[in-house]
Coordinates of C-alpha atoms and ligand atoms in Angstrom, one line a residue:
M336 CA 18.2 131.1 -20.7
H337 CA 19.3 132.2 -24.2
T338 CA 23.0 131.2 -24.8
S339 CA 24.0 134.7 -25.6
E340 CA 22.8 136.0 -22.2
R341 CA 25.8 136.4 -19.9
T342 CA 25.4 135.7 -16.2
P343 CA 26.2 138.7 -14.2
P344 CA 29.6 138.5 -12.3
I345 CA 29.0 137.7 -8.6
H346 CA 31.0 138.4 -5.5
T347 CA 33.6 135.8 -4.5
P348 CA 32.2 133.9 -1.4
M349 CA 32.8 135.6 1.9
N350 CA 33.4 132.8 4.5
Q351 CA 35.8 134.6 6.9
F352 CA 32.9 135.1 9.7
P353 CA 31.0 131.9 10.4
V354 CA 27.2 132.1 10.6
Q355 CA 25.3 130.6 13.5
D356 CA 21.5 130.6 13.9
G357 CA 21.3 132.9 11.0
E358 CA 23.7 135.5 12.3
L359 CA 27.3 136.4 11.6
L360 CA 29.7 135.6 14.3
I361 CA 32.5 138.3 15.0
G362 CA 35.1 136.8 17.2
G363 CA 32.6 134.1 18.1
I364 CA 30.0 136.8 19.1
P365 CA 26.6 136.9 17.2
L366 CA 26.1 140.2 15.4
T367 CA 23.0 141.3 17.2
R368 CA 24.6 140.7 20.6
L369 CA 27.7 142.4 19.5
A370 CA 25.6 145.4 18.4
A371 CA 24.0 145.3 21.9
R372 CA 27.6 145.2 23.5
V373 CA 28.9 148.1 21.4
G374 CA 25.8 150.0 22.5
Q375 CA 25.2 151.7 19.2
T376 CA 25.2 151.4 15.4
P377 CA 26.9 152.1 13.2
F378 CA 30.2 150.6 14.0
Y379 CA 33.2 148.9 12.6
A380 CA 34.2 145.4 14.0
Y381 CA 37.5 143.9 13.4
D382 CA 38.2 140.2 14.3
R383 CA 41.6 139.7 16.1
Q384 CA 41.6 136.0 15.3
L385 CA 41.2 136.6 11.5
L386 CA 44.1 139.1 11.8
T387 CA 46.3 136.6 13.4
Q388 CA 45.5 133.9 11.0
R389 CA 46.1 136.3 7.9
V390 CA 49.5 137.0 9.2
E391 CA 50.3 133.5 10.0
S392 CA 49.2 131.9 6.6
L393 CA 51.1 134.7 4.8
R394 CA 54.2 133.8 6.7
A395 CA 53.8 130.2 6.0
A396 CA 53.5 130.9 2.2
L397 CA 56.4 133.4 2.0
P398 CA 60.1 132.9 2.4
K399 CA 61.1 132.6 6.0
T400 CA 63.8 135.4 5.6
L401 CA 61.4 138.0 4.2
K402 CA 60.2 140.8 6.4
I403 CA 56.6 141.5 6.4
H404 CA 55.7 145.2 7.4
Y405 CA 52.3 146.4 8.2
A406 CA 51.3 149.8 6.5
M407 CA 49.2 151.2 9.2
K408 CA 47.5 153.8 6.9
A409 CA 45.1 150.9 6.1
N410 CA 43.8 150.9 9.6
P411 CA 45.5 153.0 12.4
M412 CA 43.1 152.2 15.2
P413 CA 45.6 152.0 18.1
V414 CA 44.6 148.7 19.6
L415 CA 44.6 147.0 16.1
V416 CA 48.1 148.4 15.5
G417 CA 49.2 147.1 18.9
H418 CA 47.7 143.7 17.8
M419 CA 49.5 143.7 14.5
A420 CA 52.7 145.0 16.1
R421 CA 53.1 141.7 17.8
L422 CA 52.5 139.8 14.6
V423 CA 54.7 141.6 11.9
D424 CA 58.2 142.5 11.7
G425 CA 57.7 146.2 11.4
I426 CA 55.3 149.0 10.8
D427 CA 55.2 151.6 8.0
V428 CA 53.8 155.1 8.9
A429 CA 52.9 158.0 6.8
S430 CA 52.7 160.9 9.2
G431 CA 53.7 162.0 12.5
G432 CA 50.3 161.2 14.0
E433 CA 50.8 157.5 12.7
L434 CA 54.3 157.6 14.3
K435 CA 53.0 158.2 17.6
V436 CA 50.4 155.3 17.5
A437 CA 53.3 153.0 16.0
L438 CA 55.7 154.0 19.0
D439 CA 52.8 153.6 21.7
S440 CA 52.2 150.0 20.2
G441 CA 55.6 149.0 21.6
V442 CA 57.4 148.1 18.3
N443 CA 61.1 148.6 18.2
P444 CA 61.7 152.1 16.5
R445 CA 64.3 150.4 14.4
D446 CA 61.5 148.5 12.6
I447 CA 59.4 151.5 11.9
S448 CA 59.7 153.1 8.6
F449 CA 58.3 156.5 7.4
A450 CA 57.1 157.1 3.8
G451 CA 55.0 159.7 2.1
P452 CA 55.4 162.8 0.1
G453 CA 55.8 166.3 1.8
K454 CA 57.1 165.4 5.2
S455 CA 57.1 168.3 7.4
G456 CA 60.2 169.6 9.2
A457 CA 58.4 168.8 12.4
D458 CA 57.6 165.2 11.4
L459 CA 61.2 164.7 10.1
R460 CA 62.6 165.8 13.7
R461 CA 60.2 163.5 15.5
A462 CA 61.3 160.8 13.1
V463 CA 65.0 161.4 13.9
A464 CA 64.5 161.8 17.6
A465 CA 62.8 158.3 17.5
G466 CA 65.4 156.5 15.5
I467 CA 63.2 155.3 12.9
L468 CA 64.1 154.7 9.0
I469 CA 63.0 157.6 6.9
N470 CA 62.2 156.9 3.2
V471 CA 63.3 160.0 1.8
E472 CA 61.3 161.4 -1.2
S473 CA 62.9 164.5 -2.3
F474 CA 66.1 166.8 -2.2
R475 CA 64.4 169.1 0.2
E476 CA 63.9 166.3 2.8
V477 CA 67.6 165.4 2.5
A478 CA 68.5 168.9 3.0
E479 CA 66.1 169.2 6.0
L480 CA 67.6 166.1 7.5
S481 CA 70.9 167.4 7.0
R482 CA 70.3 170.4 9.1
I483 CA 68.7 168.4 11.8
H484 CA 71.8 166.2 11.8
A485 CA 74.1 169.0 12.1
Q486 CA 71.9 170.5 14.9
T487 CA 71.3 167.5 17.0
G488 CA 74.1 165.2 16.1
D489 CA 71.7 162.4 16.1
A490 CA 72.2 159.6 13.6
V491 CA 69.7 159.9 10.7
R492 CA 68.5 156.7 9.1
V493 CA 67.5 157.0 5.5
A494 CA 66.4 154.8 2.7
V495 CA 65.7 156.3 -0.8
R496 CA 62.3 156.0 -2.1
V497 CA 62.6 155.6 -5.8
N498 CA 59.8 156.4 -8.4
P499 CA 60.5 153.6 -10.7
D500 CA 60.7 153.9 -14.6
F501 CA 57.9 151.3 -14.9
E502 CA 54.3 150.9 -13.7
L503 CA 52.6 148.3 -11.7
K504 CA 50.1 146.7 -14.3
S505 CA 46.6 146.0 -13.4
S506 CA 46.9 148.0 -10.3
G507 CA 43.8 149.6 -8.6
M508 CA 46.1 152.5 -7.8
K509 CA 49.4 153.2 -9.5
M510 CA 52.1 154.9 -7.4
G511 CA 55.0 154.6 -9.5
G512 CA 56.1 155.2 -13.0
G513 CA 55.9 158.2 -15.1
P514 CA 55.6 161.6 -13.3
K515 CA 54.6 161.1 -9.8
Q516 CA 54.6 163.1 -6.4
F517 CA 56.0 159.8 -4.7
G518 CA 59.8 159.2 -4.3
V519 CA 62.5 160.7 -6.6
D520 CA 62.7 159.5 -10.2
A521 CA 65.1 156.7 -10.8
E522 CA 67.0 159.0 -12.9
Q523 CA 67.6 161.5 -10.1
A524 CA 68.4 158.8 -7.5
P525 CA 72.3 158.9 -8.1
G526 CA 72.3 162.7 -7.3
L527 CA 70.2 162.3 -4.2
L528 CA 72.4 159.3 -3.0
A529 CA 75.5 161.7 -3.4
E530 CA 73.7 164.4 -1.3
I531 CA 72.9 161.7 1.4
D532 CA 76.5 161.0 1.6
N533 CA 77.6 164.6 1.8
A534 CA 75.1 165.3 4.5
G535 CA 76.7 162.3 6.6
L536 CA 73.2 160.5 6.9
D537 CA 73.2 156.9 7.3
F538 CA 72.0 155.3 4.1
E539 CA 70.3 151.9 4.6
G540 CA 68.6 151.0 1.3
F541 CA 65.8 151.5 -1.1
H542 CA 62.1 151.6 -1.0
L543 CA 60.0 151.0 -4.1
F544 CA 56.2 151.0 -4.0
A545 CA 54.8 150.7 -7.4
G546 CA 51.0 150.6 -6.7
A547 CA 48.1 149.1 -4.6
Q548 CA 45.1 146.8 -4.8
N549 CA 46.5 144.4 -7.3
L550 CA 44.9 141.0 -7.9
K551 CA 47.1 139.8 -10.6
A552 CA 50.0 137.8 -9.2
E553 CA 51.9 138.0 -12.4
A554 CA 51.7 141.8 -12.3
I555 CA 53.1 141.9 -8.8
V556 CA 55.9 139.4 -9.6
E557 CA 56.9 141.5 -12.6
A558 CA 57.1 144.7 -10.5
Q559 CA 59.0 143.1 -7.8
R560 CA 61.6 141.7 -10.3
K561 CA 61.9 145.1 -12.0
S562 CA 62.1 146.7 -8.5
Y563 CA 65.0 144.4 -7.5
E564 CA 66.8 145.1 -11.0
L565 CA 66.5 148.8 -10.5
A566 CA 68.0 148.7 -7.0
L567 CA 70.7 146.6 -8.4
A568 CA 71.5 149.1 -11.1
L569 CA 71.4 151.9 -8.5
A570 CA 73.7 150.0 -6.2
A571 CA 76.6 151.5 -8.3
S572 CA 76.0 154.9 -6.7
I573 CA 75.3 153.8 -3.0
P574 CA 77.3 155.5 -0.3
A575 CA 77.1 152.3 2.1
P576 CA 75.8 148.8 1.7
V577 CA 72.2 148.1 1.3
R578 CA 70.8 146.9 4.6
T579 CA 67.0 147.0 3.5
L580 CA 65.5 146.6 0.3
N581 CA 61.7 147.3 0.5
L582 CA 60.1 145.9 -2.8
G583 CA 56.7 147.5 -1.9
G584 CA 53.4 145.4 -1.8
G585 CA 50.2 146.1 -3.6
F586 CA 48.7 142.8 -2.6
G587 CA 44.8 143.3 -3.3
I588 CA 41.5 141.8 -1.9
P589 CA 38.5 140.9 -3.8
Y590 CA 35.9 143.7 -3.2
F591 CA 33.6 143.7 -6.3
P592 CA 31.6 141.2 -8.3
G593 CA 34.0 139.0 -10.5
E594 CA 37.3 139.6 -8.5
Q595 CA 39.0 136.7 -7.3
P596 CA 41.4 136.4 -4.4
L597 CA 45.1 137.0 -5.1
E598 CA 47.0 133.8 -5.9
L599 CA 50.1 133.8 -3.5
A600 CA 52.2 130.9 -4.9
P601 CA 53.7 132.7 -7.6
I602 CA 54.5 135.6 -5.6
A603 CA 56.1 133.4 -3.0
A604 CA 58.2 131.5 -5.5
N605 CA 59.5 134.9 -7.0
L606 CA 60.2 136.3 -3.6
G607 CA 62.0 133.1 -2.8
E608 CA 64.2 133.5 -5.9
L609 CA 64.9 137.2 -5.2
S610 CA 65.9 136.4 -1.6
Q611 CA 68.4 133.9 -3.0
C612 CA 69.8 136.5 -5.4
A613 CA 69.9 139.1 -2.7
E614 CA 72.2 136.8 -0.4
Q615 CA 74.8 137.4 -3.5
D616 CA 73.9 141.0 -4.6
F617 CA 73.2 142.5 -1.3
P618 CA 74.9 140.5 1.5
G619 CA 73.3 141.0 4.8
A620 CA 70.4 143.0 3.4
Q621 CA 66.8 142.3 4.6
L622 CA 64.1 142.0 2.0
V623 CA 60.9 143.7 3.1
I624 CA 57.3 143.9 1.6
E625 CA 54.9 146.5 3.0
L626 CA 51.2 145.6 3.1
G627 CA 48.0 147.3 4.4
R628 CA 44.8 146.1 3.2
Y629 CA 45.9 142.5 2.6
L630 CA 46.6 142.1 6.2
V631 CA 43.5 143.8 7.8
G632 CA 40.9 144.3 5.2
E633 CA 39.1 141.1 5.3
A634 CA 39.0 141.0 9.2
G635 CA 36.8 143.9 9.3
L636 CA 32.9 144.5 9.0
Y637 CA 31.0 147.8 8.8
V638 CA 27.6 147.4 10.6
T639 CA 24.6 149.8 10.2
R640 CA 21.1 149.5 11.2
I641 CA 18.1 149.9 9.0
V642 CA 16.0 153.0 10.1
D643 CA 13.4 152.9 7.3
R644 CA 12.2 150.8 4.4
K645 CA 10.5 152.4 1.5
I646 CA 9.2 151.5 -1.9
S647 CA 9.9 154.2 -4.7
R648 CA 8.3 153.4 -8.0
G649 CA 8.5 149.7 -7.3
E650 CA 12.0 149.7 -5.9
V651 CA 13.0 148.8 -2.4
F652 CA 15.1 151.2 -0.5
L653 CA 16.6 150.3 2.9
I654 CA 17.7 153.5 4.6
T655 CA 20.4 153.1 7.4
D656 CA 21.9 155.0 10.0
G657 CA 25.3 154.8 8.6
G658 CA 26.7 155.8 4.9
L659 CA 29.5 157.5 3.0
H660 CA 30.4 159.6 5.9
H661 CA 31.7 156.5 7.7
H662 CA 32.5 154.3 4.6
L663 CA 33.4 156.5 1.7
S664 CA 35.1 153.4 0.1
A665 CA 31.8 151.2 -0.1
S666 CA 29.8 154.3 -1.4
G667 CA 32.3 154.2 -4.5
N668 CA 33.7 157.7 -3.7
F669 CA 37.2 156.7 -2.8
G670 CA 38.8 156.4 -6.1
Q671 CA 36.5 154.1 -8.0
V672 CA 35.9 155.2 -11.6
I673 CA 32.7 153.1 -12.0
R674 CA 30.9 152.4 -8.8
K675 CA 30.4 148.8 -7.9
N676 CA 29.0 147.1 -4.9
Y677 CA 31.0 145.9 -1.9
P678 CA 29.8 142.5 -0.6
V679 CA 26.8 143.4 1.6
V680 CA 24.5 141.2 3.5
I681 CA 21.8 141.4 6.1
G682 CA 24.0 140.2 8.9
N683 CA 21.3 139.0 11.2
R684 CA 19.2 137.2 8.4
M685 CA 22.0 135.0 7.0
A686 CA 19.7 131.9 6.8
S687 CA 17.4 133.6 4.3
S688 CA 18.4 131.7 1.3
E689 CA 15.1 130.9 -0.3
R690 CA 14.0 133.2 -3.2
D691 CA 10.8 134.2 -1.3
E692 CA 12.9 135.2 1.6
Q693 CA 15.2 137.5 -0.5
E694 CA 14.5 140.7 -2.7
V695 CA 16.4 143.2 -4.7
A696 CA 17.1 146.3 -2.5
T697 CA 19.0 149.3 -2.6
V698 CA 20.8 150.4 0.7
V699 CA 21.4 154.0 1.2
G700 CA 22.5 156.2 4.2
P701 CA 21.0 159.1 5.7
L702 CA 22.9 161.9 3.9
C703 CA 21.1 164.3 1.4
T704 CA 23.0 163.1 -1.6
P705 CA 22.6 160.3 -4.2
L706 CA 26.2 159.4 -3.6
D707 CA 25.1 158.1 -0.1
L708 CA 24.9 154.6 -1.6
L709 CA 26.0 151.3 0.2
A710 CA 24.3 148.8 -2.1
D711 CA 22.9 149.4 -5.4
R712 CA 20.0 146.9 -6.3
M713 CA 21.5 143.9 -4.8
L714 CA 19.8 140.5 -3.9
L715 CA 19.4 140.6 -0.1
A716 CA 17.5 139.0 2.5
K717 CA 14.2 140.7 3.0
A718 CA 14.9 143.3 5.7
E719 CA 13.0 145.5 8.1
P720 CA 13.9 148.6 10.3
G721 CA 15.9 147.2 13.1
D722 CA 17.9 144.7 10.8
L723 CA 21.6 145.1 10.7
V724 CA 23.2 145.5 7.4
A725 CA 26.9 144.2 7.3
I726 CA 29.6 145.2 4.7
Y727 CA 32.5 142.8 4.2
Q728 CA 36.0 143.8 3.3
S729 CA 35.9 146.9 5.6
G730 CA 38.9 146.3 7.7
A731 CA 41.1 148.9 5.6
Y732 CA 40.4 152.5 4.4
G733 CA 37.0 152.7 6.2
F734 CA 36.9 154.6 9.3
T735 CA 39.8 157.0 8.8
A736 CA 39.3 157.3 5.0
S737 CA 35.8 158.8 5.4
P738 CA 34.6 162.3 5.8
R739 CA 33.0 161.5 9.3
D740 CA 31.9 165.1 10.1
F741 CA 29.9 165.5 7.1
L742 CA 26.3 166.6 7.6
G743 CA 26.7 166.0 11.4
H744 CA 25.2 162.7 12.1
P745 CA 26.2 160.7 15.2
A746 CA 29.8 159.4 15.1
C747 CA 30.7 155.9 14.3
V748 CA 32.9 153.7 16.7
E749 CA 35.3 150.9 16.1
V750 CA 35.8 147.7 18.0
L751 CA 38.5 145.0 18.0
V752 CA 36.8 141.6 18.9
Ligands
PLP371 C1 53.9 153.7 0.6 C2 52.9 152.8 0.8 N1 53.0 151.6 1.5 C3 51.8 150.8 1.6 C4 50.6 151.0 1.1 C5 49.5 150.3 1.5 O1 48.8 149.7 0.4 P1 47.7 148.7 0.5 O2 46.9 148.9 1.8 O3 47.0 148.5 -0.7 O4 48.4 147.4 0.8 C6 50.4 152.6 0.5 C7 49.2 152.7 0.0 O5 48.8 153.7 -0.6 C8 51.6 153.2 0.1 O6 51.5 154.4 -0.4

């Protein structure tokens, strides 16, 4: 090889699902057997044990006093939320619909928080009646809650979601800094705090969520420190002591070639220091982080069956019964600027590691659009109709983040194994 030739970046190894007799095992069940048990393809499978292990290893790494909340927007499947509810310290919901699932999971309503722009009057009423913590994001929300409080006499628990005056660097999705629809600008927070006080709402603290899908520990550390300092600066205007300080999350998982897993140690060390500072600065307050994909993303597979195999001008196309209508993210159409491949394998041919058992193939779905692309010229085991394509890192923002009615193909199902 010429020295100037660069080796293309590859996917970080996906070891979470063991392989037995050439098949991926999900919850100990070989993939073809699981497909038979589900009774159809395509489907999403989430591994219960992997979910448990993830939360346990995170807890072991992070300070004991830190509260870990699950942002259920990442995966709101009710049985999965029920499983997570037993592992984490709280659930963050983004709508009245998610609130219902969270309440059904049996989690204490005191440990549910509600964030998201444009909360409807109806959702705010439900949130107050349930007794959850509402992360208020506008003056209108405070005015609405003030009316609800006056009408019902119910206590209204609020935290202020602040749009910070800094950005989360290296973040796949920036949700704070600059002009944003999320939270109230830090400059406006003192005014909002005064309104909360006037309205007789119960102020409990701050919520800062700078961004999502970050794989750089130092960027997360910096955002958490700045968030903490901002909360400290705003503490001069608070109507009651801070009881909860939610520093957001943004922990990413590796999806694309060249991406490496997030290093937890520096984040844990920083959170340890902040927890100690908080004992002085915010006595009695709980420090919270709020994670979605980091907790559930790696525990999920999307499985779709090959229906057809075609050669077009020398290139192999594997056409499957699933596609972007079930897994918009893997197709690249959920916020990616330049499309990149998720880690994809032929899940029932995992032993095909010899070069003559492999080929470069493109995996597409059945939709009439070139956007319906699940793997673009990847080296895969040679596959035939009937084989099962498995897409890793599919436990978050898959099933419910996809246009499932688009083109009227059969529905996809989800199982927790
Ligand atoms: C307020 C809030 N919390 C949590 C999350 C979860 O992010 P992730 O799944 O990347 O951890 C998001 C994502 O958009 C969010 O907006």
